[in-house]
């Protein structure tokens, strides 16, 4: 019986110096939790690789493999067969493991790598032996060292040898929770889930804040946002989504302020409330899905106005991206189809016909004077409640947390 394991190759962690061990530990912890959904596995790491070994026959290695491909901090994932560290066993495992994986392929190349230099055969000899074994087991396949359909690799490591037929791309980035916590302003649109993914990819823990405006926005619109959070959870594992109602704020702005300033004033409320929420939940930055010039509230001048009301750093990972590039990532992380469902957002109710694109801060602030800013902030903040979204069944039972 062949024993199969999963090998995950580190990404940028390899560039770390003294604190590399901290990153490795975070990565191993994240992988361990993720694969626990698919059975009992042992997770260990050595030589820039995480080893995931099934501990019994019930472990779902295919499920665990797919889960590993969504873990940040890994650049390559492969399923590999385990062999004893002698050439006889390596050849015997190669002969029984590889034909099924190479079926239908025309050409291959075999490579070997020894991390354990005490292994008696040099790498080219190991590769040649394994290549020969494949040729004798599969008469129809040929060797092509320049442009093979499949690369077979033999890795001689500390305790065992591993044989695999190709590596798939991992999620890249840095281990989740290795770069502080950010509060994402999450709407139901295309952009903000992509912004969440991009900052999470750099290791930032993501908590989300969504503004609703019931009854101007519907229950279905909120469910859509929670579905988007669930999609991001494929990468982050779990996410808290705080929800604040802006209904009264929007009505007050509509009744008291110049229409052309509605959106900007609303965004001032959003940013101020987001900063309050971030500080309450120990997030060190705000994240938005803004992209320069995309809409009236995302011109340089408008961004300067909305930035001026907060002191936390605001990360805008999409600022220099075209919509087309954003959509490509949205499709890749499977949020696109949900994002384009036609539900209203609080930004789209009471939208001005001619919004200000080059606002002046003093004029905006003069408009803000027309409403009870502090009183409305207090009232809106008091409406906040929190949903926990998670891929882990034992955490799902707890549901709404506040
Ligand atoms: P998105 O596709 O993410 O909705 P957008 O192109 O619609 O972005 P805007 O509506 O101007 O742009 O919003 C800009 C950013 O403001 C969003 O990316 C998001 O970070 C934040 N935002 C907008 N609406 C909301 C909301 N209802 N709740 C929380 N954040 C919001
Ligand atoms: Mg939007």
GROMACS .gro file of C-alpha atoms and ligand atoms in nm:
model
  434
    1UNK     CA    1   0.000   0.000   0.000
    2UNK     CA    2   0.137   0.337  -0.098
    3UNK     CA    3   0.136   0.607   0.162
    4UNK     CA    4   0.053   0.952   0.029
    5UNK     CA    5   0.122   1.286   0.194
    6UNK     CA    6   0.088   1.654   0.102
    7UNK     CA    7   0.392   1.878   0.063
    8UNK     CA    8   0.349   2.257   0.086
    9UNK     CA    9   0.641   2.476  -0.019
   10UNK     CA   10   0.697   2.806   0.162
   11UNK     CA   11   0.666   3.135  -0.021
   12UNK     CA   12   0.824   3.458   0.100
   13UNK     CA   13   0.883   3.319   0.449
   14UNK     CA   14   1.214   3.185   0.320
   15UNK     CA   15   1.334   3.546   0.298
   16UNK     CA   16   1.277   3.605   0.669
   17UNK     CA   17   1.567   3.623   0.907
   18UNK     CA   18   1.554   3.602   1.284
   19UNK     CA   19   1.174   3.592   1.308
   20UNK     CA   20   1.128   3.319   1.049
   21UNK     CA   21   1.028   3.067   1.318
   22UNK     CA   22   0.730   3.284   1.418
   23UNK     CA   23   0.603   3.288   1.059
   24UNK     CA   24   0.658   2.914   1.024
   25UNK     CA   25   0.465   2.846   1.342
   26UNK     CA   26   0.173   3.063   1.223
   27UNK     CA   27   0.168   2.885   0.889
   28UNK     CA   28   0.177   2.539   1.045
   29UNK     CA   29  -0.101   2.635   1.287
   30UNK     CA   30  -0.322   2.763   1.005
   31UNK     CA   31  -0.263   2.450   0.795
   32UNK     CA   32  -0.328   2.222   1.090
   33UNK     CA   33  -0.661   2.388   1.159
   34UNK     CA   34  -0.759   2.387   0.793
   35UNK     CA   35  -0.683   2.021   0.726
   36UNK     CA   36  -0.854   1.913   1.051
   37UNK     CA   37  -1.179   1.954   0.855
   38UNK     CA   38  -1.076   1.653   0.644
   39UNK     CA   39  -0.972   1.403   0.911
   40UNK     CA   40  -0.670   1.331   1.128
   41UNK     CA   41  -0.340   1.459   0.993
   42UNK     CA   42  -0.002   1.531   1.143
   43UNK     CA   43   0.155   1.859   1.036
   44UNK     CA   44   0.529   1.920   1.062
   45UNK     CA   45   0.778   2.142   0.888
   46UNK     CA   46   1.139   2.114   0.779
   47UNK     CA   47   1.356   2.262   0.504
   48UNK     CA   48   1.104   2.523   0.378
   49UNK     CA   49   0.831   2.263   0.340
   50UNK     CA   50   0.524   2.172   0.545
   51UNK     CA   51   0.449   1.797   0.556
   52UNK     CA   52   0.089   1.691   0.601
   53UNK     CA   53   0.052   1.321   0.675
   54UNK     CA   54  -0.280   1.139   0.708
   55UNK     CA   55  -0.293   0.947   1.035
   56UNK     CA   56  -0.559   0.695   0.934
   57UNK     CA   57  -0.743   0.561   0.630
   58UNK     CA   58  -1.044   0.788   0.682
   59UNK     CA   59  -0.847   1.105   0.618
   60UNK     CA   60  -0.968   1.280   0.301
   61UNK     CA   61  -0.638   1.367   0.136
   62UNK     CA   62  -0.801   1.523  -0.172
   63UNK     CA   63  -1.006   1.761   0.045
   64UNK     CA   64  -0.701   1.849   0.256
   65UNK     CA   65  -0.499   1.911  -0.059
   66UNK     CA   66  -0.757   2.157  -0.198
   67UNK     CA   67  -0.774   2.330   0.142
   68UNK     CA   68  -0.395   2.373   0.145
   69UNK     CA   69  -0.413   2.552  -0.190
   70UNK     CA   70  -0.609   2.833  -0.021
   71UNK     CA   71  -0.364   2.884   0.267
   72UNK     CA   72  -0.154   3.200   0.237
   73UNK     CA   73   0.222   3.164   0.278
   74UNK     CA   74   0.254   2.867   0.042
   75UNK     CA   75   0.368   2.889  -0.321
   76UNK     CA   76   0.344   2.525  -0.427
   77UNK     CA   77   0.140   2.223  -0.321
   78UNK     CA   78   0.188   1.863  -0.426
   79UNK     CA   79   0.065   1.519  -0.335
   80UNK     CA   80   0.355   1.280  -0.296
   81UNK     CA   81   0.417   0.912  -0.230
   82UNK     CA   82   0.643   0.823   0.061
   83UNK     CA   83   0.933   0.580   0.008
   84UNK     CA   84   1.209   0.442   0.229
   85UNK     CA   85   1.544   0.606   0.179
   86UNK     CA   86   1.692   0.337  -0.044
   87UNK     CA   87   1.686   0.317  -0.422
   88UNK     CA   88   1.506  -0.021  -0.430
   89UNK     CA   89   1.207   0.113  -0.240
   90UNK     CA   90   1.210   0.442  -0.434
   91UNK     CA   91   1.188   0.250  -0.764
   92UNK     CA   92   0.922   0.015  -0.639
   93UNK     CA   93   0.706   0.303  -0.511
   94UNK     CA   94   0.767   0.502  -0.832
   95UNK     CA   95   0.650   0.206  -1.042
   96UNK     CA   96   0.326   0.159  -0.857
   97UNK     CA   97   0.247   0.527  -0.785
   98UNK     CA   98   0.334   0.712  -1.104
   99UNK     CA   99   0.163   0.527  -1.394
  100UNK     CA  100  -0.187   0.638  -1.286
  101UNK     CA  101  -0.067   1.000  -1.265
  102UNK     CA  102   0.113   0.991  -1.599
  103UNK     CA  103  -0.165   0.818  -1.790
  104UNK     CA  104  -0.251   1.005  -2.111
  105UNK     CA  105   0.069   1.214  -2.098
  106UNK     CA  106   0.311   1.188  -2.388
  107UNK     CA  107   0.636   1.305  -2.233
  108UNK     CA  108   0.800   1.342  -1.894
  109UNK     CA  109   1.124   1.435  -1.728
  110UNK     CA  110   1.255   1.298  -1.397
  111UNK     CA  111   1.444   1.515  -1.150
  112UNK     CA  112   1.593   1.437  -0.812
  113UNK     CA  113   1.701   1.654  -0.523
  114UNK     CA  114   1.895   1.545  -0.217
  115UNK     CA  115   1.854   1.758   0.094
  116UNK     CA  116   2.027   1.468   0.268
  117UNK     CA  117   2.369   1.462   0.105
  118UNK     CA  118   2.464   1.141   0.286
  119UNK     CA  119   2.233   0.945   0.054
  120UNK     CA  120   2.473   0.720  -0.140
  121UNK     CA  121   2.359   0.802  -0.497
  122UNK     CA  122   2.396   1.145  -0.659
  123UNK     CA  123   2.084   1.324  -0.784
  124UNK     CA  124   2.138   1.260  -1.160
  125UNK     CA  125   2.169   0.885  -1.094
  126UNK     CA  126   1.849   0.878  -0.887
  127UNK     CA  127   1.668   1.071  -1.164
  128UNK     CA  128   1.799   0.835  -1.433
  129UNK     CA  129   1.696   0.525  -1.235
  130UNK     CA  130   1.346   0.657  -1.173
  131UNK     CA  131   1.315   0.765  -1.538
  132UNK     CA  132   1.414   0.414  -1.645
  133UNK     CA  133   1.158   0.259  -1.410
  134UNK     CA  134   0.883   0.477  -1.559
  135UNK     CA  135   0.983   0.388  -1.916
  136UNK     CA  136   0.976   0.017  -1.841
  137UNK     CA  137   0.635   0.045  -1.668
  138UNK     CA  138   0.484   0.268  -1.941
  139UNK     CA  139   0.611   0.180  -2.288
  140UNK     CA  140   0.411   0.457  -2.460
  141UNK     CA  141   0.565   0.753  -2.275
  142UNK     CA  142   0.884   0.931  -2.384
  143UNK     CA  143   1.144   1.146  -2.213
  144UNK     CA  144   1.159   1.514  -2.309
  145UNK     CA  145   1.399   1.713  -2.099
  146UNK     CA  146   1.320   2.049  -2.259
  147UNK     CA  147   0.942   2.063  -2.275
  148UNK     CA  148   0.789   1.771  -2.083
  149UNK     CA  149   0.416   1.731  -2.015
  150UNK     CA  150   0.498   1.627  -1.658
  151UNK     CA  151   0.798   1.668  -1.430
  152UNK     CA  152   0.845   1.378  -1.188
  153UNK     CA  153   1.044   1.474  -0.878
  154UNK     CA  154   1.217   1.261  -0.621
  155UNK     CA  155   1.313   1.443  -0.301
  156UNK     CA  156   1.550   1.275  -0.060
  157UNK     CA  157   1.487   1.436   0.274
  158UNK     CA  158   1.568   1.375   0.638
  159UNK     CA  159   1.349   1.077   0.720
  160UNK     CA  160   1.208   0.962   0.386
  161UNK     CA  161   1.211   1.000   0.012
  162UNK     CA  162   0.912   1.160  -0.161
  163UNK     CA  163   0.796   1.111  -0.517
  164UNK     CA  164   0.553   1.340  -0.692
  165UNK     CA  165   0.437   1.424  -1.041
  166UNK     CA  166   0.414   1.799  -1.045
  167UNK     CA  167   0.330   2.078  -0.812
  168UNK     CA  168   0.032   2.313  -0.831
  169UNK     CA  169   0.042   2.680  -0.744
  170UNK     CA  170  -0.037   2.772  -0.384
  171UNK     CA  171  -0.214   3.088  -0.267
  172UNK     CA  172   0.113   3.283  -0.222
  173UNK     CA  173   0.146   3.574   0.020
  174UNK     CA  174   0.227   3.562   0.390
  175UNK     CA  175   0.070   3.345   0.664
  176UNK     CA  176  -0.268   3.469   0.782
  177UNK     CA  177  -0.251   3.674   1.104
  178UNK     CA  178   0.119   3.749   1.062
  179UNK     CA  179   0.068   4.120   0.983
  180UNK     CA  180  -0.173   4.275   1.232
  181UNK     CA  181  -0.545   4.327   1.196
  182UNK     CA  182  -0.738   4.552   0.957
  183UNK     CA  183  -1.105   4.649   0.950
  184UNK     CA  184  -1.247   4.618   0.600
  185UNK     CA  185  -1.538   4.834   0.489
  186UNK     CA  186  -1.734   4.560   0.315
  187UNK     CA  187  -2.009   4.648   0.068
  188UNK     CA  188  -2.195   4.413  -0.163
  189UNK     CA  189  -1.993   4.529  -0.464
  190UNK     CA  190  -1.712   4.374  -0.662
  191UNK     CA  191  -1.427   4.568  -0.510
  192UNK     CA  192  -1.428   4.532  -0.134
  193UNK     CA  193  -1.413   4.147  -0.121
  194UNK     CA  194  -1.113   4.167  -0.353
  195UNK     CA  195  -0.955   4.424  -0.120
  196UNK     CA  196  -1.011   4.180   0.170
  197UNK     CA  197  -0.843   3.899  -0.020
  198UNK     CA  198  -0.543   4.114  -0.111
  199UNK     CA  199  -0.473   4.234   0.241
  200UNK     CA  200  -0.537   3.886   0.387
  201UNK     CA  201  -0.286   3.756   0.135
  202UNK     CA  202  -0.024   3.985   0.287
  203UNK     CA  203  -0.094   3.826   0.625
  204UNK     CA  204  -0.338   4.079   0.764
  205UNK     CA  205  -0.619   3.944   0.978
  206UNK     CA  206  -0.946   4.078   0.839
  207UNK     CA  207  -1.251   4.186   1.032
  208UNK     CA  208  -1.534   4.345   0.831
  209UNK     CA  209  -1.782   4.628   0.882
  210UNK     CA  210  -2.092   4.657   0.667
  211UNK     CA  211  -2.333   4.950   0.663
  212UNK     CA  212  -2.696   4.879   0.589
  213UNK     CA  213  -2.985   5.116   0.551
  214UNK     CA  214  -3.294   4.911   0.626
  215UNK     CA  215  -3.568   4.941   0.488
  216UNK     CA  216  -3.403   5.126   0.198
  217UNK     CA  217  -3.169   4.828   0.170
  218UNK     CA  218  -3.315   4.478   0.204
  219UNK     CA  219  -3.248   4.170   0.413
  220UNK     CA  220  -3.138   4.001   0.087
  221UNK     CA  221  -2.874   4.272   0.036
  222UNK     CA  222  -2.730   4.193   0.379
  223UNK     CA  223  -2.735   3.818   0.311
  224UNK     CA  224  -2.541   3.886  -0.008
  225UNK     CA  225  -2.271   4.065   0.192
  226UNK     CA  226  -2.251   3.772   0.436
  227UNK     CA  227  -2.219   3.534   0.141
  228UNK     CA  228  -1.928   3.744   0.017
  229UNK     CA  229  -1.769   3.719   0.363
  230UNK     CA  230  -1.813   3.339   0.342
  231UNK     CA  231  -1.629   3.332   0.011
  232UNK     CA  232  -1.336   3.522   0.162
  233UNK     CA  233  -1.343   3.272   0.451
  234UNK     CA  234  -1.223   3.005   0.207
  235UNK     CA  235  -0.889   3.185   0.248
  236UNK     CA  236  -0.912   3.327   0.599
  237UNK     CA  237  -1.102   3.044   0.773
  238UNK     CA  238  -1.327   3.282   0.961
  239UNK     CA  239  -1.432   3.645   0.974
  240UNK     CA  240  -1.634   3.867   1.206
  241UNK     CA  241  -1.875   4.094   1.020
  242UNK     CA  242  -2.000   4.395   1.216
  243UNK     CA  243  -2.317   4.557   1.086
  244UNK     CA  244  -2.423   4.916   1.150
  245UNK     CA  245  -2.745   5.084   1.036
  246UNK     CA  246  -2.710   5.419   0.861
  247UNK     CA  247  -3.084   5.465   0.799
  248UNK     CA  248  -3.131   5.766   1.023
  249UNK     CA  249  -2.799   5.924   0.916
  250UNK     CA  250  -2.908   5.905   0.553
  251UNK     CA  251  -3.251   6.048   0.624
  252UNK     CA  252  -3.100   6.341   0.814
  253UNK     CA  253  -2.852   6.411   0.533
  254UNK     CA  254  -3.134   6.397   0.278
  255UNK     CA  255  -3.353   6.633   0.479
  256UNK     CA  256  -3.087   6.890   0.574
  257UNK     CA  257  -2.791   6.896   0.335
  258UNK     CA  258  -2.717   6.992  -0.025
  259UNK     CA  259  -2.777   6.694  -0.249
  260UNK     CA  260  -2.443   6.718  -0.429
  261UNK     CA  261  -2.266   6.647  -0.098
  262UNK     CA  262  -2.474   6.343   0.011
  263UNK     CA  263  -2.224   6.075  -0.085
  264UNK     CA  264  -1.924   6.252   0.064
  265UNK     CA  265  -2.106   6.327   0.388
  266UNK     CA  266  -2.218   5.967   0.409
  267UNK     CA  267  -1.860   5.853   0.356
  268UNK     CA  268  -1.746   6.081   0.638
  269UNK     CA  269  -1.993   5.904   0.866
  270UNK     CA  270  -1.875   5.565   0.738
  271UNK     CA  271  -1.506   5.637   0.792
  272UNK     CA  272  -1.562   5.786   1.138
  273UNK     CA  273  -1.775   5.490   1.248
  274UNK     CA  274  -1.526   5.247   1.095
  275UNK     CA  275  -1.243   5.403   1.293
  276UNK     CA  276  -1.445   5.380   1.612
  277UNK     CA  277  -1.520   5.013   1.539
  278UNK     CA  278  -1.156   4.943   1.449
  279UNK     CA  279  -1.035   5.090   1.776
  280UNK     CA  280  -1.298   4.894   1.970
  281UNK     CA  281  -1.184   4.567   1.816
  282UNK     CA  282  -0.810   4.638   1.813
  283UNK     CA  283  -0.770   4.672   1.437
  284UNK     CA  284  -0.475   4.890   1.341
  285UNK     CA  285  -0.589   5.000   0.996
  286UNK     CA  286  -0.895   5.051   0.777
  287UNK     CA  287  -0.926   4.882   0.436
  288UNK     CA  288  -1.148   4.994   0.149
  289UNK     CA  289  -1.205   4.879  -0.209
  290UNK     CA  290  -1.150   5.224  -0.355
  291UNK     CA  291  -0.979   5.265  -0.692
  292UNK     CA  292  -0.861   5.605  -0.809
  293UNK     CA  293  -1.116   5.788  -1.021
  294UNK     CA  294  -1.362   5.496  -1.035
  295UNK     CA  295  -1.655   5.705  -0.907
  296UNK     CA  296  -1.707   6.063  -0.785
  297UNK     CA  297  -1.617   5.975  -0.425
  298UNK     CA  298  -1.285   5.825  -0.537
  299UNK     CA  299  -1.118   6.128  -0.693
  300UNK     CA  300  -0.802   6.256  -0.522
  301UNK     CA  301  -0.996   6.545  -0.370
  302UNK     CA  302  -1.280   6.324  -0.242
  303UNK     CA  303  -1.037   6.072  -0.095
  304UNK     CA  304  -0.851   6.357   0.076
  305UNK     CA  305  -1.177   6.468   0.237
  306UNK     CA  306  -1.279   6.124   0.362
  307UNK     CA  307  -0.925   6.052   0.482
  308UNK     CA  308  -0.913   6.374   0.681
  309UNK     CA  309  -1.167   6.253   0.938
  310UNK     CA  310  -0.965   5.948   1.049
  311UNK     CA  311  -0.623   5.902   1.204
  312UNK     CA  312  -0.571   5.527   1.142
  313UNK     CA  313  -0.390   5.434   0.822
  314UNK     CA  314  -0.632   5.352   0.537
  315UNK     CA  315  -0.521   5.073   0.305
  316UNK     CA  316  -0.664   5.079  -0.046
  317UNK     CA  317  -0.508   4.778  -0.220
  318UNK     CA  318  -0.705   4.841  -0.541
  319UNK     CA  319  -0.615   5.208  -0.576
  320UNK     CA  320  -0.406   5.161  -0.891
  321UNK     CA  321  -0.605   4.881  -1.052
  322UNK     CA  322  -0.844   4.890  -1.346
  323UNK     CA  323  -1.192   4.741  -1.306
  324UNK     CA  324  -1.094   4.465  -1.546
  325UNK     CA  325  -0.804   4.359  -1.323
  326UNK     CA  326  -1.026   4.370  -1.015
  327UNK     CA  327  -1.290   4.156  -1.189
  328UNK     CA  328  -1.024   3.900  -1.281
  329UNK     CA  329  -0.936   3.852  -0.915
  330UNK     CA  330  -1.304   3.854  -0.815
  331UNK     CA  331  -1.362   3.564  -1.054
  332UNK     CA  332  -1.055   3.382  -0.930
  333UNK     CA  333  -1.173   3.400  -0.565
  334UNK     CA  334  -1.532   3.324  -0.670
  335UNK     CA  335  -1.691   3.644  -0.537
  336UNK     CA  336  -1.783   3.793  -0.876
  337UNK     CA  337  -2.111   3.611  -0.938
  338UNK     CA  338  -2.237   3.704  -0.592
  339UNK     CA  339  -2.119   4.066  -0.621
  340UNK     CA  340  -2.316   4.128  -0.939
  341UNK     CA  341  -2.647   4.014  -0.788
  342UNK     CA  342  -2.869   4.321  -0.825
  343UNK     CA  343  -2.930   4.431  -0.464
  344UNK     CA  344  -2.914   4.792  -0.353
  345UNK     CA  345  -2.635   4.926  -0.131
  346UNK     CA  346  -2.669   5.210   0.115
  347UNK     CA  347  -2.440   5.413  -0.113
  348UNK     CA  348  -2.695   5.383  -0.392
  349UNK     CA  349  -2.998   5.510  -0.199
  350UNK     CA  350  -3.045   5.889  -0.217
  351UNK     CA  351  -2.760   5.911  -0.468
  352UNK     CA  352  -2.703   6.270  -0.584
  353UNK     CA  353  -2.768   6.337  -0.952
  354UNK     CA  354  -2.454   6.551  -0.976
  355UNK     CA  355  -2.211   6.455  -0.700
  356UNK     CA  356  -1.916   6.684  -0.622
  357UNK     CA  357  -1.600   6.543  -0.777
  358UNK     CA  358  -1.362   6.817  -0.651
  359UNK     CA  359  -1.496   6.891  -0.306
  360UNK     CA  360  -1.340   7.149  -0.077
  361UNK     CA  361  -1.301   7.035   0.279
  362UNK     CA  362  -1.440   7.358   0.434
  363UNK     CA  363  -1.756   7.342   0.220
  364UNK     CA  364  -1.811   6.977   0.310
  365UNK     CA  365  -1.760   7.050   0.677
  366UNK     CA  366  -2.006   7.341   0.656
  367UNK     CA  367  -2.266   7.098   0.519
  368UNK     CA  368  -2.191   6.854   0.798
  369UNK     CA  369  -2.271   7.131   1.051
  370UNK     CA  370  -2.633   7.113   0.937
  371UNK     CA  371  -2.683   6.779   1.113
  372UNK     CA  372  -2.609   6.660   1.466
  373UNK     CA  373  -2.286   6.477   1.372
  374UNK     CA  374  -2.194   6.349   1.719
  375UNK     CA  375  -2.550   6.254   1.810
  376UNK     CA  376  -2.601   6.063   1.484
  377UNK     CA  377  -2.267   5.884   1.526
  378UNK     CA  378  -2.362   5.768   1.874
  379UNK     CA  379  -2.701   5.651   1.755
  380UNK     CA  380  -2.559   5.465   1.456
  381UNK     CA  381  -2.281   5.302   1.658
  382UNK     CA  382  -2.539   5.175   1.906
  383UNK     CA  383  -2.710   4.977   1.626
  384UNK     CA  384  -2.398   4.765   1.571
  385UNK     CA  385  -2.421   4.387   1.598
  386UNK     CA  386  -2.180   4.117   1.487
  387UNK     CA  387  -2.203   3.799   1.284
  388UNK     CA  388  -1.928   3.541   1.290
  389UNK     CA  389  -1.872   3.365   0.961
  390UNK     CA  390  -1.656   3.054   0.966
  391UNK     CA  391  -1.575   2.739   0.776
  392UNK     CA  392  -1.540   2.543   1.101
  393UNK     CA  393  -1.860   2.360   1.205
  394UNK     CA  394  -1.785   2.375   1.577
  395UNK     CA  395  -1.759   2.754   1.556
  396UNK     CA  396  -2.075   2.786   1.343
  397UNK     CA  397  -2.294   2.668   1.629
  398UNK     CA  398  -2.229   2.991   1.815
  399UNK     CA  399  -2.380   3.205   1.534
  400UNK     CA  400  -2.443   3.572   1.614
  401UNK     CA  401  -2.202   3.683   1.883
  402UNK     CA  402  -2.346   4.010   1.998
  403LIG     P1  403  -1.759   4.798  -0.409
  403LIG     O1  404  -1.757   4.727  -0.537
  403LIG     O2  405  -1.673   4.735  -0.306
  403LIG     O3  406  -1.898   4.822  -0.358
  403LIG     P2  407  -1.771   5.050  -0.532
  403LIG     O4  408  -1.701   5.058  -0.656
  403LIG     O5  409  -1.917   5.026  -0.532
  403LIG     O6  410  -1.700   4.942  -0.441
  403LIG     P3  411  -1.818   5.269  -0.352
  403LIG     O7  412  -1.959   5.229  -0.340
  403LIG     O8  413  -1.784   5.409  -0.380
  403LIG     O9  414  -1.738   5.184  -0.458
  403LIG    O10  415  -1.745   5.229  -0.221
  403LIG     C1  416  -1.609   5.242  -0.205
  403LIG     C2  417  -1.569   5.159  -0.087
  403LIG    O11  418  -1.640   5.204   0.029
  403LIG     C3  419  -1.605   5.013  -0.101
  403LIG    O12  420  -1.508   4.940  -0.171
  403LIG     C4  421  -1.613   4.973   0.044
  403LIG    O13  422  -1.483   4.953   0.100
  403LIG     C5  423  -1.676   5.096   0.109
  403LIG     N1  424  -1.822   5.083   0.113
  403LIG     C6  425  -1.914   5.125   0.023
  403LIG     N2  426  -2.039   5.092   0.062
  403LIG     C7  427  -2.027   5.030   0.181
  403LIG     C8  428  -2.119   4.969   0.274
  403LIG     N3  429  -2.249   4.967   0.251
  403LIG     N4  430  -2.070   4.915   0.386
  403LIG     C9  431  -1.938   4.913   0.411
  403LIG     N5  432  -1.846   4.967   0.328
  403LIG    C10  433  -1.890   5.024   0.214
  404LIG    MG1  434  -2.022   4.982  -0.348
   0.00000   0.00000   0.00000
